[in-house]
Amino acid sequence: MIAAVMPWLLVFLMLNLAAGLWRAWQGPTDGDRLLSALLFGTTSIALLLMIAEWLALPTLRSVALLLVMFASILSLAFFGMPEHGDD
Amino acid sequence: MTAELYVFAAAAVFGIGVHGLLIARHLMRKLLAVNLMLSAVFLLLLLFSTPIGGKPDPIPQALVLTGIVIAVSSTAFALALMVRLFRLSGRATLPRFEPDDD
Amino acid sequence: MIGTLAVDLLLVSILIGLAWQVVRGRVLFRAIVFFVAFGLIMAMIWGRLGVPDLALAEAAIGAGLTGALMLGAFRRLVEIDARQAVSGGLRPSPRLSLLLSLLAGLLVAVLGLAGLELRGGSGEAGRAALDSLHLTGLGNPVSAVLLLFRGLDTVFEMLVLLGAFLGARHVAERDRRSGAAIASHRLPMVGALQMTVVPLALVVALHLLRAGANDPGGAFQAGAVLAAGGVLLTLTGRVVPQAQAGLLTRFSLIFGTLMLAGSGIVPLIYGGVLMAPPGKTAIYAIEAAMMVSIGVTLSLLFSASAGLRAVRS
Amino acid sequence: MIDVFALVLLIGGCGFMFAGTVGLLRLPDVYCRLHAQTKADNLGLLLICAALALLSESLLAASLLLLIWLLGLVASTVSAHLIARHARAAERVDRGKGR
């Protein structure tokens, strides 16, 4: 029963992802862009965990663990970003 | 059916990468485009592998794994070169020949 | 079945959408953020295609390293000259470039579809590797291929990694004015994050190393995880780039290559076969050495410095 | 029985993820979006991890899922903090330049 529903939940989350991308594309400030990258990270982690369950590949949980550990690296790298002109 | 879909994806990403390489002036954009092309080729290489007894063929996986590591190290070297070029020439774009040099 | 197709269709369309945004993004910073997202989707696609080894490597390198590398370089450009750093937008795309990229895409599509037809082929190399897997004492065929059957490739790969580092270090400016340390570790949140993630990265790296023999994982993924921990330390300023490398750093750079090459050549002296390291313990030792080398090399590549010195806070 | 309960949790989790995305798209400025998104996503991740933990084969796998959620909390709080701090700094720069 779960295996039948899982693909559609994955599709739903991916549509979520695409919607978040619109904010990244349109977001006025860089903070918004990074916020959508953060959303992208969290949703990817959820997706990977669900794919791990769906395809019975337990290693994908370790992949999700790696993603969650390094999600904050991007914001740290971004934090030091001095103001820069938008070309 | 899914393999054909991912071949189409690899082809599209490769084409976009070439397009990016051609239209980008900024060196970092060219680098991003090249990385896109690399990912497309890795995806293609893996799609060619024939599963053996249910398990995916290990040879293409090893090749692509090696490729991913080399891609990131060459990208890092290219970035270092770009930063040095920027320090010396004050521009992160290659010298151009068209007259309208902005 | 339809559900699977829907998942694949969405994965592919997001991937292509991201690639397009990376290339057409007007703002360079936005292109970098989209590129990191592209890496995440690639990791998901590797998972979907059932190759967890590659998903691990893509996640560790894509999420941990590439984004930080690009942003680090971008920050150095902005520090030197903010206005000029992002100048040189997109060349008006003449029809020629569109035509060329379409042709390139078409070529890859044709090659791909042709390749798919050949898939039914024998795949001897893969079958040979899988059949003689039991001789190696390793369970994970990818690790066996990387270390034993095609060990020579791995030696050259380690040399390429070393070459990239030497090149980057030589080219990088000596002045450490633009150190990568920004969010100093004294910030309340960042200190806590670092205390949890860096030790965990070490544990996960060791786990991936040990598991690499039988399950997905191995020296490359473990090294990439170590490097991501190194990037985190550099970003938070706990570790400061040095112009001069200490002896330990220099040795750890070549440690992996030495062990791998040595283990391949030494048996020759005793009449063995090239690249046939003895037992499983030797394989673990080599993988550990390679993990250290890859981790140190990639971390130093991020800070584009000769060495790193810990800061006593 | 467990499947039904896990399914409910999964759907709930996806719902909260959706709420986070709606918050990201609809709210006026970066601070509100930050506020809405980090909370909703973490709760969504919690429910999804809980559901998958129920379905997972061993206690070890369930504890890994718990660890992933906790790290998700740490990551998103730190990221939210840094983004907000940077947005404040950018605002001060804008006000300084009278833009």
Short mmCIF file of C-alpha atoms in Angstrom, two decimals, chain B:
data_model
loop_
_atom_site.label_atom_id
_atom_site.label_comp_id
_atom_site.label_asym_id
_atom_site.label_seq_id
_atom_site.Cartn_x
_atom_site.Cartn_y
_atom_site.Cartn_z
CA MET B 1 11.73 3.67 -20.92
CA THR B 2 13.44 5.40 -18.01
CA ALA B 3 16.91 4.95 -19.57
CA GLU B 4 15.83 6.82 -22.71
CA LEU B 5 14.43 9.59 -20.52
CA TYR B 6 17.77 10.00 -18.71
CA VAL B 7 19.66 9.91 -22.02
CA PHE B 8 17.47 12.81 -23.13
CA ALA B 9 18.26 14.57 -19.85
CA ALA B 10 22.01 14.04 -20.35
CA ALA B 11 21.76 15.34 -23.92
CA ALA B 12 19.79 18.42 -22.83
CA VAL B 13 22.19 19.24 -19.98
CA PHE B 14 25.18 18.78 -22.29
CA GLY B 15 23.64 21.09 -24.89
CA ILE B 16 22.88 23.69 -22.22
CA GLY B 17 26.46 23.38 -21.00
CA VAL B 18 27.85 24.02 -24.47
CA HIS B 19 25.46 26.98 -24.84
CA GLY B 20 26.65 28.36 -21.52
CA LEU B 21 30.28 27.94 -22.51
CA LEU B 22 29.68 29.91 -25.68
CA ILE B 23 27.67 32.81 -24.33
CA ALA B 24 29.42 33.31 -20.99
CA ARG B 25 32.07 36.00 -20.73
CA HIS B 26 32.78 35.58 -17.02
CA LEU B 27 35.26 32.74 -16.43
CA MET B 28 33.30 31.35 -13.51
CA ARG B 29 30.23 31.00 -15.70
CA LYS B 30 32.30 29.09 -18.23
CA LEU B 31 33.48 26.84 -15.40
CA LEU B 32 29.91 26.18 -14.26
CA ALA B 33 28.96 25.32 -17.85
CA VAL B 34 31.87 22.87 -18.15
CA ASN B 35 30.82 21.20 -14.90
CA LEU B 36 27.32 20.77 -16.31
CA MET B 37 28.79 19.05 -19.36
CA LEU B 38 30.86 16.79 -17.10
CA SER B 39 27.80 15.71 -15.11
CA ALA B 40 25.94 14.96 -18.35
CA VAL B 41 28.77 12.75 -19.59
CA PHE B 42 28.95 10.89 -16.26
CA LEU B 43 25.21 10.26 -16.40
CA LEU B 44 25.53 8.96 -19.95
CA LEU B 45 28.46 6.69 -19.06
CA LEU B 46 26.46 5.08 -16.30
CA LEU B 47 23.38 4.61 -18.48
CA PHE B 48 25.42 2.49 -20.89
CA SER B 49 26.24 -0.08 -18.21
CA THR B 50 24.58 -3.50 -18.46
CA PRO B 51 23.31 -4.80 -15.13
CA ILE B 52 24.91 -8.21 -14.51
CA GLY B 53 22.78 -10.66 -12.57
CA GLY B 54 20.63 -7.85 -11.24
CA LYS B 55 23.56 -5.90 -9.82
CA PRO B 56 24.71 -2.77 -11.70
CA ASP B 57 28.03 -3.19 -13.52
CA PRO B 58 30.85 -1.96 -11.20
CA ILE B 59 33.24 -0.79 -13.92
CA PRO B 60 31.31 2.32 -15.08
CA GLN B 61 30.56 3.18 -11.44
CA ALA B 62 34.29 3.17 -10.64
CA LEU B 63 35.05 5.28 -13.70
CA VAL B 64 32.36 7.85 -12.88
CA LEU B 65 33.45 7.96 -9.22
CA THR B 66 37.01 8.70 -10.36
CA GLY B 67 35.60 11.30 -12.75
CA ILE B 68 33.66 13.11 -10.03
CA VAL B 69 36.74 13.46 -7.84
CA ILE B 70 38.90 14.66 -10.72
CA ALA B 71 36.19 17.10 -11.82
CA VAL B 72 36.12 18.80 -8.43
CA SER B 73 39.92 19.00 -8.15
CA SER B 74 40.32 20.47 -11.64
CA THR B 75 37.52 22.94 -10.90
CA ALA B 76 39.37 24.04 -7.77
CA PHE B 77 42.57 24.55 -9.76
CA ALA B 78 40.69 26.49 -12.46
CA LEU B 79 39.14 28.72 -9.76
CA ALA B 80 42.59 29.43 -8.31
CA LEU B 81 43.80 30.40 -11.79
CA MET B 82 40.78 32.66 -12.28
CA VAL B 83 41.36 34.46 -8.99
CA ARG B 84 45.00 35.02 -9.88
CA LEU B 85 44.06 36.30 -13.36
CA PHE B 86 41.59 38.67 -11.72
CA ARG B 87 44.25 39.94 -9.31
CA LEU B 88 46.72 40.57 -12.11
CA SER B 89 44.43 41.85 -14.87
CA GLY B 90 41.57 43.22 -12.80
CA ARG B 91 39.08 41.38 -14.98
CA ALA B 92 37.53 37.92 -14.68
CA THR B 93 36.92 37.70 -18.41
CA LEU B 94 39.25 36.71 -21.18
CA PRO B 95 40.53 39.54 -23.37
CA ARG B 96 38.10 40.06 -26.25
CA PHE B 97 38.70 41.04 -29.82
CA GLU B 98 35.40 42.70 -30.66
CA PRO B 99 35.72 46.50 -30.65
CA ASP B 100 32.80 47.06 -28.24
CA ASP B 101 34.85 46.13 -25.20
CA ASP B 102 32.66 47.13 -22.27
#
